[in-house]
Tab-separated table of C-alpha atoms in Angstrom:
chain	number	residue	atom	x	y	z
A	1	MET	CA	-121.435	23.717	94.161
A	2	GLN	CA	-118.783	21.985	92.104
A	3	GLU	CA	-115.203	22.456	93.239
A	4	ASN	CA	-114.118	23.996	89.929
A	5	ASN	CA	-116.570	26.854	90.564
A	6	LEU	CA	-114.879	27.788	93.826
A	7	LEU	CA	-112.748	30.917	93.882
A	8	LEU	CA	-110.127	29.560	96.238
A	9	LEU	CA	-107.825	31.848	98.190
A	10	THR	CA	-104.291	32.398	96.961
A	11	ASP	CA	-101.160	31.678	98.999
A	12	GLU	CA	-100.852	35.369	99.812
A	13	GLN	CA	-104.465	35.556	101.004
A	14	MET	CA	-103.977	32.485	103.186
A	15	ARG	CA	-100.804	33.945	104.680
A	16	THR	CA	-102.744	37.129	105.390
A	17	PHE	CA	-105.562	35.199	107.056
A	18	ILE	CA	-103.144	33.169	109.202
A	19	THR	CA	-101.330	36.262	110.477
A	20	ASN	CA	-104.059	38.899	110.590
A	21	GLY	CA	-106.970	36.578	111.348
A	22	CYS	CA	-109.180	38.384	108.851
A	23	LEU	CA	-109.726	39.020	105.164
A	24	LEU	CA	-112.049	41.513	103.489
A	25	LEU	CA	-113.610	40.110	100.314
A	26	LYS	CA	-116.518	41.036	98.067
A	27	THR	CA	-119.250	39.281	96.124
A	28	ASP	CA	-120.383	40.595	92.734
A	29	PHE	CA	-124.144	40.587	93.127
A	30	SER	CA	-126.036	43.376	91.394
A	31	ALA	CA	-127.307	46.494	93.108
A	32	GLU	CA	-130.824	45.173	92.497
A	33	PHE	CA	-130.029	41.966	94.390
A	34	HIS	CA	-128.887	43.870	97.450
A	35	ALA	CA	-131.793	46.312	97.253
A	36	ASN	CA	-134.178	43.358	97.320
A	37	LEU	CA	-132.236	41.760	100.179
A	38	LEU	CA	-132.467	44.980	102.172
A	39	GLU	CA	-136.194	45.258	101.483
A	40	GLN	CA	-136.710	41.744	102.857
A	41	LEU	CA	-134.592	42.511	105.928
A	42	ASN	CA	-136.434	45.761	106.645
A	43	THR	CA	-139.812	44.044	106.322
A	44	VAL	CA	-138.908	41.146	108.594
A	45	TYR	CA	-137.222	43.317	111.230
A	46	THR	CA	-140.134	45.805	111.239
A	47	GLU	CA	-142.980	43.285	111.324
A	48	GLU	CA	-141.420	40.388	113.231
A	49	GLY	CA	-138.193	41.506	114.868
A	50	ASN	CA	-134.833	39.792	114.556
A	51	PRO	CA	-135.367	36.279	113.169
A	52	GLY	CA	-132.277	34.969	114.970
A	53	ASN	CA	-131.376	31.438	113.926
A	54	ASN	CA	-134.189	31.513	111.349
A	55	LEU	CA	-132.427	34.284	109.433
A	56	LEU	CA	-131.569	32.077	106.452
A	57	PRO	CA	-134.999	30.536	105.763
A	58	ARG	CA	-136.782	33.816	106.546
A	59	ILE	CA	-134.632	35.861	104.125
A	60	ARG	CA	-134.698	33.412	101.238
A	61	ASP	CA	-132.304	35.252	98.898
A	62	LEU	CA	-129.606	35.066	101.544
A	63	GLN	CA	-128.766	31.475	100.612
A	64	LYS	CA	-127.469	32.793	97.280
A	65	VAL	CA	-124.791	34.673	99.220
A	66	PHE	CA	-123.470	31.507	100.805
A	67	ASP	CA	-123.541	29.692	97.466
A	68	HIS	CA	-121.431	32.401	95.833
A	69	PRO	CA	-118.033	31.147	94.556
A	70	VAL	CA	-116.132	33.836	96.474
A	71	VAL	CA	-117.777	32.811	99.757
A	72	THR	CA	-117.606	29.054	99.225
A	73	GLY	CA	-114.053	29.351	97.936
A	74	ALA	CA	-112.903	31.361	100.950
A	75	LEU	CA	-114.532	28.965	103.427
A	76	THR	CA	-113.190	25.892	101.639
A	77	SER	CA	-109.700	27.406	101.656
A	78	VAL	CA	-109.742	28.012	105.415
A	79	LEU	CA	-111.944	25.161	106.692
A	80	GLY	CA	-111.496	22.511	104.025
A	81	PRO	CA	-114.144	20.787	101.921
A	82	ASN	CA	-117.433	19.765	103.531
A	83	TYR	CA	-117.344	22.548	106.102
A	84	MET	CA	-120.506	22.993	108.176
A	85	MET	CA	-122.668	26.096	108.431
A	86	HIS	CA	-123.399	26.204	112.132
A	87	ALA	CA	-127.003	26.422	113.346
A	88	HIS	CA	-126.342	29.685	115.167
A	89	ARG	CA	-126.583	32.758	112.965
A	90	HIS	CA	-127.582	36.340	113.710
A	91	GLY	CA	-128.474	39.513	111.884
A	92	HIS	CA	-126.807	42.446	113.643
A	93	PHE	CA	-128.625	45.768	113.352
A	94	ASN	CA	-126.567	48.810	114.289
A	95	ALA	CA	-128.250	52.188	114.646
A	96	SER	CA	-126.198	53.411	117.609
A	97	ASP	CA	-123.817	56.346	117.504
A	98	LYS	CA	-121.828	54.696	120.312
A	99	ALA	CA	-119.108	52.121	119.713
A	100	GLY	CA	-119.714	48.624	121.029
A	101	GLY	CA	-117.331	46.925	123.425
A	102	TRP	CA	-114.391	44.834	122.264
A	103	HIS	CA	-115.147	41.135	122.608
A	104	LYS	CA	-114.565	37.624	121.352
A	105	ASP	CA	-117.749	35.759	120.486
A	106	SER	CA	-118.683	33.007	122.891
A	107	TYR	CA	-119.495	29.533	121.662
A	108	TRP	CA	-123.266	30.214	121.817
A	109	GLY	CA	-123.077	31.156	125.513
A	110	TYR	CA	-120.921	28.184	126.468
A	111	ASP	CA	-117.242	27.819	127.212
A	112	ARG	CA	-114.431	25.836	125.631
A	113	MET	CA	-110.697	26.192	125.061
A	114	ARG	CA	-110.160	28.360	122.003
A	115	ASN	CA	-108.327	27.032	118.959
A	116	HIS	CA	-105.181	28.479	117.481
A	117	HIS	CA	-105.719	26.297	114.422
A	118	PRO	CA	-108.622	27.527	112.257
A	119	ASN	CA	-111.254	24.918	113.019
A	120	TRP	CA	-113.930	27.631	113.159
A	121	ALA	CA	-114.511	30.784	111.131
A	122	MET	CA	-117.162	33.470	110.754
A	123	ILE	CA	-118.462	35.511	107.872
A	124	MET	CA	-119.832	38.979	108.504
A	125	TYR	CA	-121.774	40.039	105.414
A	126	PHE	CA	-122.841	43.620	104.694
A	127	PRO	CA	-125.873	43.808	102.354
A	128	GLN	CA	-125.770	47.598	101.993
A	129	ASP	CA	-123.072	50.101	101.100
A	130	THR	CA	-121.259	50.528	104.411
A	131	PRO	CA	-119.025	53.585	104.666
A	132	VAL	CA	-117.071	54.187	107.858
A	133	GLU	CA	-119.783	56.603	109.042
A	134	LEU	CA	-122.423	53.828	108.971
A	135	GLY	CA	-120.714	51.851	111.704
A	136	PRO	CA	-119.055	48.779	110.166
A	137	THR	CA	-117.575	46.049	112.332
A	138	GLY	CA	-114.114	46.840	113.690
A	139	ILE	CA	-111.607	43.978	113.839
A	140	LEU	CA	-108.304	43.763	115.729
A	141	PRO	CA	-105.884	42.001	113.367
A	142	GLY	CA	-103.598	39.412	114.905
A	143	THR	CA	-105.568	39.089	118.164
A	144	GLN	CA	-107.256	35.774	117.369
A	145	ASN	CA	-104.775	33.851	119.518
A	146	HIS	CA	-104.709	36.216	122.493
A	147	GLN	CA	-106.965	35.409	125.438
A	148	SER	CA	-106.435	38.813	127.050
A	149	ARG	CA	-106.905	42.239	125.526
A	150	ASN	CA	-103.379	43.442	124.847
A	151	PHE	CA	-104.344	46.880	123.629
A	152	GLU	CA	-105.671	50.140	125.037
A	153	SER	CA	-107.302	51.786	122.047
A	154	SER	CA	-108.318	50.977	118.513
A	155	GLU	CA	-105.779	53.465	117.173
A	156	GLN	CA	-102.903	51.669	118.900
A	157	ALA	CA	-104.137	48.292	117.771
A	158	GLY	CA	-104.526	49.142	114.088
A	159	GLU	CA	-108.236	48.428	113.881
A	160	VAL	CA	-109.484	47.115	110.532
A	161	LEU	CA	-112.928	48.391	109.521
A	162	ALA	CA	-115.109	46.122	107.389
A	163	ASN	CA	-116.411	49.003	105.306
A	164	GLY	CA	-117.113	48.870	101.603
A	165	GLU	CA	-119.775	48.501	98.958
A	166	ALA	CA	-122.777	46.235	99.361
A	167	GLY	CA	-121.579	42.650	99.132
A	168	THR	CA	-118.425	43.216	101.171
A	169	PHE	CA	-117.800	40.586	103.815
A	170	ALA	CA	-115.220	39.899	106.486
A	171	LEU	CA	-113.915	36.352	106.773
A	172	ILE	CA	-112.532	36.127	110.306
A	173	HIS	CA	-110.916	33.600	112.601
A	174	TYR	CA	-113.651	32.753	115.094
A	175	ASP	CA	-111.689	33.907	118.131
A	176	ILE	CA	-110.577	37.351	116.951
A	177	TRP	CA	-111.354	40.487	118.989
A	178	HIS	CA	-113.944	42.744	117.313
A	179	ARG	CA	-116.654	45.332	117.995
A	180	SER	CA	-119.325	47.471	116.353
A	181	THR	CA	-118.267	51.025	115.485
A	182	PRO	CA	-120.417	54.184	115.769
A	183	ASN	CA	-123.185	54.666	113.204
A	184	ILE	CA	-123.267	58.442	112.912
A	185	LEU	CA	-125.521	58.510	109.843
A	186	GLY	CA	-128.573	57.174	111.671
A	187	GLN	CA	-129.476	54.893	108.781
A	188	PRO	CA	-130.085	51.137	109.155
A	189	ARG	CA	-126.899	49.079	109.066
A	190	TYR	CA	-127.176	45.305	108.846
A	191	MET	CA	-124.361	42.833	109.351
A	192	LEU	CA	-125.334	39.205	108.809
A	193	LYS	CA	-123.151	36.909	110.895
A	194	PHE	CA	-122.811	33.213	110.143
A	195	GLU	CA	-120.528	30.656	111.803
A	196	PHE	CA	-118.785	27.751	110.096
A	197	MET	CA	-116.946	24.670	111.357
A	198	ARG	CA	-114.381	22.321	109.865
A	199	THR	CA	-115.615	18.712	109.622
A	200	GLU	CA	-112.494	17.200	108.050
A	201	MET	CA	-108.943	17.570	109.311
A	202	PRO	CA	-106.449	18.878	106.741
A	203	GLN	CA	-104.689	16.282	104.625
A	204	GLN	CA	-103.336	18.735	102.056
A	205	PRO	CA	-103.790	22.437	101.216
A	206	SER	CA	-107.401	23.258	100.388
A	207	TRP	CA	-106.613	26.675	98.885
A	208	ASN	CA	-104.912	27.484	95.579
A	209	ASN	CA	-101.496	26.495	96.898
A	210	GLN	CA	-98.525	27.185	94.634
A	211	GLU	CA	-95.672	27.658	97.130
A	212	ARG	CA	-95.059	25.006	99.751
A	213	ALA	CA	-92.774	26.945	102.092
A	214	TRP	CA	-94.126	29.464	104.599
A	215	LYS	CA	-93.256	33.122	104.317
A	216	ARG	CA	-94.741	36.261	105.770
A	217	PRO	CA	-97.453	38.065	103.810
A	218	THR	CA	-96.742	41.483	102.387
A	219	ASN	CA	-99.821	42.866	104.167
A	220	LEU	CA	-98.942	42.024	107.770
A	221	LEU	CA	-101.318	43.989	110.017
A	222	ALA	CA	-100.656	42.371	113.400
A	223	PRO	CA	-99.104	45.239	115.388
A	224	ILE	CA	-99.310	43.817	118.912
A	225	ALA	CA	-97.032	40.825	118.492
A	226	GLU	CA	-95.381	38.705	115.863
A	227	HIS	CA	-95.753	34.941	116.063
A	228	ASP	CA	-93.517	33.513	113.356
A	229	LEU	CA	-93.341	29.983	114.772
A	230	MET	CA	-97.096	29.815	115.326
A	231	TRP	CA	-97.823	31.163	111.854
A	232	GLU	CA	-95.505	28.657	110.195
A	233	GLU	CA	-96.906	25.789	112.253
A	234	THR	CA	-100.462	26.792	111.291
A	235	TRP	CA	-99.487	26.923	107.603
A	236	ASN	CA	-97.997	23.430	107.898
A	237	TRP	CA	-101.033	22.160	109.821
A	238	LEU	CA	-103.340	23.479	107.114
A	239	SER	CA	-101.147	21.610	104.621
A	240	GLY	CA	-101.727	18.321	106.456
A	241	GLU	CA	-98.721	18.178	108.771
A	242	ILE	CA	-99.109	17.429	112.497
A	243	GLY	CA	-96.342	18.200	114.971
A	244	SER	CA	-94.191	19.914	112.353
A	245	LEU	CA	-92.285	21.857	115.031
A	246	ALA	CA	-91.129	18.757	116.912
A	247	GLU	CA	-87.350	18.525	117.374
A	248	THR	CA	-86.511	21.272	114.890
A	249	ALA	CA	-84.334	23.302	117.290
A	250	SER	CA	-81.477	22.645	119.704
A	251	PRO	CA	-82.404	21.336	123.194
A	252	ASP	CA	-80.131	23.850	124.884
A	253	ALA	CA	-80.875	23.576	128.619
A	254	GLU	CA	-80.015	27.181	129.466
A	255	HIS	CA	-82.163	28.572	126.659
A	256	ILE	CA	-85.028	26.250	127.593
A	257	GLN	CA	-84.889	27.582	131.153
A	258	GLU	CA	-85.054	31.151	129.829
A	259	LEU	CA	-88.042	30.314	127.599
A	260	ALA	CA	-89.836	28.625	130.512
A	261	SER	CA	-89.448	31.798	132.574
A	262	GLN	CA	-91.272	33.742	129.851
A	263	LEU	CA	-94.456	31.661	130.130
A	264	ALA	CA	-95.690	33.888	132.973
A	265	GLY	CA	-95.031	37.207	131.216
A	266	PHE	CA	-96.716	39.307	128.524
A	267	GLU	CA	-99.147	36.919	126.845
A	268	PRO	CA	-97.868	37.224	123.232
A	269	THR	CA	-94.305	36.671	124.477
A	270	ALA	CA	-95.495	33.683	126.524
A	271	ILE	CA	-97.177	32.159	123.468
A	272	ASN	CA	-93.998	32.533	121.451
A	273	ALA	CA	-92.024	30.879	124.251
A	274	ALA	CA	-94.442	27.941	124.357
A	275	TYR	CA	-94.129	27.337	120.626
A	276	ASP	CA	-90.359	27.653	120.851
A	277	LEU	CA	-90.223	25.080	123.640
A	278	ALA	CA	-92.342	22.740	121.526
A	279	ARG	CA	-89.528	22.406	119.003
A	280	ARG	CA	-86.726	21.657	121.490
A	281	GLY	CA	-87.190	17.952	122.031
A	282	GLN	CA	-87.907	16.205	125.295
A	283	LEU	CA	-86.330	18.885	127.480
A	284	GLY	CA	-88.660	21.464	125.962
A	285	ILE	CA	-91.626	19.140	126.410
A	286	GLU	CA	-90.729	18.589	130.063
A	287	ALA	CA	-90.654	22.360	130.598
A	288	LEU	CA	-94.095	22.632	128.985
A	289	LEU	CA	-95.473	19.765	131.097
A	290	LYS	CA	-94.237	21.529	134.198
A	291	GLY	CA	-95.980	24.659	132.964
A	292	LEU	CA	-99.169	22.731	132.237
A	293	ASN	CA	-99.304	21.638	135.886
A	294	SER	CA	-98.684	25.167	137.170
A	295	ASP	CA	-101.183	26.960	139.399
A	296	ASN	CA	-100.724	30.029	137.194
A	297	GLU	CA	-103.660	30.015	134.750
A	298	GLN	CA	-101.782	31.660	131.878
A	299	VAL	CA	-98.700	29.467	132.271
A	300	SER	CA	-100.850	26.344	132.248
A	301	ARG	CA	-102.909	27.463	129.262
A	302	VAL	CA	-100.072	28.605	126.985
A	303	SER	CA	-98.114	25.470	127.906
A	304	ALA	CA	-101.058	23.409	126.651
A	305	TYR	CA	-100.852	25.222	123.319
A	306	GLY	CA	-97.157	24.414	123.125
A	307	LEU	CA	-97.777	20.755	123.939
A	308	SER	CA	-100.522	20.600	121.322
A	309	VAL	CA	-97.917	21.145	118.585
A	310	ALA	CA	-94.964	19.324	120.184
A	311	GLY	CA	-95.549	15.987	118.456
A	312	SER	CA	-95.762	12.431	119.760
A	313	GLY	CA	-93.148	13.053	122.457
A	314	ALA	CA	-95.748	15.000	124.456
A	315	VAL	CA	-98.380	12.240	124.535
A	316	LYS	CA	-97.125	10.283	127.554
A	317	GLY	CA	-96.915	13.348	129.777
A	318	LEU	CA	-100.277	14.678	128.609
A	319	THR	CA	-101.887	11.303	129.298
A	320	ALA	CA	-100.470	11.361	132.819
A	321	ALA	CA	-101.954	14.845	133.322
A	322	LEU	CA	-105.437	13.417	132.715
A	323	THR	CA	-105.377	12.116	136.302
A	324	SER	CA	-104.767	15.570	137.807
A	325	GLU	CA	-107.057	16.648	140.629
A	326	ASN	CA	-107.238	20.090	138.991
A	327	LYS	CA	-110.027	19.909	136.408
A	328	ASP	CA	-108.631	22.876	134.487
A	329	ILE	CA	-105.336	21.063	133.956
A	330	VAL	CA	-107.255	17.996	132.778
A	331	VAL	CA	-109.231	20.129	130.306
A	332	ARG	CA	-106.040	21.592	128.846
A	333	ALA	CA	-104.369	18.185	128.575
A	334	VAL	CA	-107.448	16.810	126.797
A	335	PHE	CA	-107.370	19.752	124.396
A	336	ALA	CA	-103.693	19.198	123.541
A	337	LEU	CA	-104.211	15.479	122.935
A	338	GLY	CA	-107.116	16.236	120.616
A	339	GLU	CA	-104.967	18.655	118.621
A	340	LEU	CA	-102.316	15.940	118.220
A	341	ARG	CA	-104.956	13.714	116.592
A	342	GLY	CA	-103.517	10.426	115.325
A	343	LEU	CA	-100.220	11.030	117.118
A	344	ALA	CA	-102.159	10.675	120.380
A	345	ALA	CA	-104.063	7.504	119.445
A	346	GLU	CA	-102.599	5.620	122.417
A	347	ALA	CA	-104.329	8.099	124.763
A	348	ALA	CA	-107.819	7.311	123.417
A	349	PRO	CA	-108.702	4.740	126.136
A	350	ALA	CA	-107.715	7.213	128.863
A	351	LEU	CA	-109.809	9.918	127.192
A	352	VAL	CA	-112.835	7.632	126.962
A	353	LYS	CA	-112.598	6.930	130.705
A	354	LEU	CA	-113.048	10.642	131.357
A	355	PHE	CA	-116.665	10.422	130.216
A	356	GLU	CA	-117.330	9.443	133.829
A	357	HIS	CA	-115.576	12.549	135.197
A	358	PRO	CA	-117.817	14.550	137.558
A	359	ALA	CA	-116.744	17.920	136.114
A	360	GLU	CA	-118.819	18.892	133.088
A	361	GLU	CA	-115.942	21.023	131.779
A	362	VAL	CA	-113.854	17.856	131.441
A	363	ARG	CA	-116.614	15.930	129.677
A	364	ILE	CA	-117.119	18.842	127.264
A	365	ALA	CA	-113.411	18.852	126.418
A	366	VAL	CA	-113.400	15.067	125.920
A	367	VAL	CA	-116.310	14.963	123.472
A	368	ASP	CA	-114.670	17.758	121.489
A	369	ALA	CA	-111.230	16.110	121.414
A	370	LEU	CA	-112.480	12.693	120.354
A	371	GLY	CA	-113.944	14.195	117.208
A	372	PHE	CA	-110.401	14.897	116.017
A	373	VAL	CA	-109.209	11.294	116.238
A	374	ASP	CA	-108.095	10.189	112.781
A	375	ARG	CA	-109.209	6.571	113.091
A	376	PRO	CA	-112.250	6.361	115.380
A	377	SER	CA	-112.846	3.105	117.189
A	378	ASP	CA	-116.166	1.480	117.998
A	379	GLU	CA	-115.527	2.440	121.609
A	380	ILE	CA	-115.157	6.124	120.736
A	381	VAL	CA	-118.341	6.131	118.657
A	382	ALA	CA	-120.243	4.348	121.445
A	383	SER	CA	-118.942	6.815	124.030
A	384	LEU	CA	-119.929	9.832	121.935
A	385	ALA	CA	-123.374	8.304	121.360
A	386	LYS	CA	-123.770	7.822	125.112
A	387	ALA	CA	-122.688	11.433	125.668
A	388	LEU	CA	-125.791	12.517	123.718
A	389	GLN	CA	-127.693	11.648	126.904
A	390	ASP	CA	-125.441	13.637	129.264
A	391	ALA	CA	-127.145	15.965	131.742
A	392	ASN	CA	-125.129	18.914	130.420
A	393	ALA	CA	-126.427	20.468	127.193
A	394	GLN	CA	-122.995	21.462	125.917
A	395	VAL	CA	-121.721	17.901	126.360
A	396	ARG	CA	-124.674	16.740	124.283
A	397	PHE	CA	-124.298	19.188	121.421
A	398	MET	CA	-120.512	18.917	121.297
A	399	ALA	CA	-120.929	15.135	121.122
A	400	SER	CA	-123.121	15.437	118.041
A	401	LEU	CA	-120.657	17.860	116.430
A	402	SER	CA	-117.855	15.362	117.011
A	403	LEU	CA	-119.914	12.579	115.473
A	404	SER	CA	-120.324	14.721	112.363
A	405	ARG	CA	-116.522	14.800	112.043
A	406	LEU	CA	-116.350	10.999	112.089
A	407	GLY	CA	-118.561	10.507	109.028
A	408	ALA	CA	-119.875	7.084	108.049
A	409	SER	CA	-117.787	5.361	110.728
A	410	ALA	CA	-120.231	6.809	113.297
A	411	GLU	CA	-123.300	5.037	111.879
A	412	ALA	CA	-123.750	3.034	115.099
A	413	ALA	CA	-124.721	6.317	116.795
A	414	VAL	CA	-127.739	6.893	114.507
A	415	PRO	CA	-130.342	5.542	117.021
A	416	GLN	CA	-129.049	7.920	119.716
A	417	LEU	CA	-128.963	10.790	117.219
A	418	GLU	CA	-132.597	10.063	116.362
A	419	VAL	CA	-133.468	10.505	120.039
A	420	ALA	CA	-131.387	13.689	120.151
A	421	LEU	CA	-133.565	15.192	117.406
A	422	ASP	CA	-136.195	15.668	120.136
A	423	ASP	CA	-133.791	17.182	122.674
A	424	GLU	CA	-134.983	20.255	124.579
A	425	ASN	CA	-131.876	22.190	123.481
A	426	ARG	CA	-132.059	23.751	119.998
A	427	TYR	CA	-128.367	23.184	119.273
A	428	VAL	CA	-128.463	19.541	120.292
A	429	ARG	CA	-131.308	19.080	117.808
A	430	ALA	CA	-129.548	21.048	115.080
A	431	HIS	CA	-126.214	19.297	115.552
A	432	ALA	CA	-127.872	15.887	115.592
A	433	ALA	CA	-129.409	16.661	112.208
A	434	GLU	CA	-126.029	17.820	110.883
A	435	SER	CA	-124.392	14.650	112.179
A	436	LEU	CA	-126.898	12.487	110.342
A	437	HIS	CA	-126.104	14.433	107.176
A	438	TYR	CA	-122.345	13.961	107.524
A	439	ILE	CA	-122.642	10.292	108.504
A	440	GLY	CA	-124.472	9.986	105.199
A	441	THR	CA	-125.430	6.311	105.223
A	442	GLU	CA	-128.862	5.254	104.007
A	443	ARG	CA	-130.051	4.755	107.578
A	444	ALA	CA	-128.823	8.195	108.602
A	445	LYS	CA	-130.366	9.896	105.568
A	446	ASN	CA	-133.757	8.255	106.091
A	447	THR	CA	-133.776	9.377	109.722
A	448	LEU	CA	-132.827	12.908	108.707
A	449	ILE	CA	-135.430	13.150	105.916
A	450	LYS	CA	-138.207	12.040	108.250
A	451	TYR	CA	-137.147	14.647	110.820
A	452	LEU	CA	-136.968	17.440	108.225
A	453	LEU	CA	-140.379	16.592	106.777
A	454	ASN	CA	-141.968	16.543	110.223
A	455	SER	CA	-140.377	19.859	111.189
A	456	ARG	CA	-140.942	21.661	107.888
A	457	TRP	CA	-141.017	25.420	108.360
A	458	CYS	CA	-142.560	27.727	105.767
A	459	PRO	CA	-140.436	30.845	105.154
A	460	THR	CA	-143.360	32.915	103.862
A	461	THR	CA	-145.898	32.184	106.588
A	462	THR	CA	-146.180	35.144	108.968
A	463	LYS	CA	-148.835	36.558	111.261
A	464	VAL	CA	-150.033	38.783	108.398
A	465	ASN	CA	-149.779	36.055	105.767
A	466	ALA	CA	-150.928	32.847	107.396
A	467	PHE	CA	-152.270	30.895	104.421
A	468	TYR	CA	-152.348	32.607	101.015
A	469	PRO	CA	-150.874	32.564	98.480
């Protein structure tokens, strides 16, 4: 779709997404379109069951949803141009009169450190009219950056319900807390969930940006905690700035000590303290490095988030932390260096060495972080290509995702990606194909076309319709 057809988000919508972690939007398809979509879903679910990752090719009209200017515009605004539709997708069918449990989605059953910056997003699309009584998805605004559940009930947390007419969809930060709500009507309720990933780091605003300076949205729904520094930093990051908090506040030693003491407290308060320390120069960075090396899991984790936005002054200490005997500390240091991108270029050789680390959690973090390097070296590309042969499946599929972020500069990895197309893991295969697409050279395209032709899947062939018409 051409860029001028995109219905990009406004500044106010982006501010709302940054703070609340969710937006409710709507396509303008006809009632007939959604009736036909529902008929296809009912037929497939009745005759074949949930098609899982084959949802898109099996329900052919569904592609029109993800080509719609409202959808493409929203995703481009949040994830930048050339975002990737992830291979994992799922059609949720809710016929239960019981509420589902609050949860954050896993990364396809695997583990990784969650992003504060919106590198991932989800769309939850409702193809039928979905009143509250039909059990729409419930979303906890503002909880996308909280590891723990800082609420006791949906009423206290200000739950947002994704109810509305057919064509309504929720655009959510990948890591937000959500659940299914009770369907008391007993009628079929579908929610079609698709995941999306950023493949290019922000260089400038990708939404309809008219006002450069950050300000709070008028529709602030985050009742648990307010994170002004984090929100402003995210706005700046989405505008192409890295380390925008660095050295923007006084390095007052007494105040830094007080902030450091808050890292072990209520998680939202601890996050705010970490971001505040990130802007207080080297003394703040030293307090965060001490926190990173703490035995307290929360202190170490929130300190890593602070270091990830503290600018180039944090690189030396983070690089030193890569030698820690505690693999969890190493993982968090790797994450922070990846978030610092080009500012952490000097740490790249130390990161590459960690490909030999015995802990798979460390190798997973490394392959993810190296995909954020602004200027990839031949050594990084070679290391990611080698990681495609790692014994751990998540190392392999995260390596291919990182190669997709490097574009044409990763062409040397094409032979290893060709081998990965036959991997036993479905996501390694899918990500390898995506990487070939984003590398985009003639060699990569020829490899991809051959693979797609050999694996062609017919969306109309079923057990009751094997051959004709």
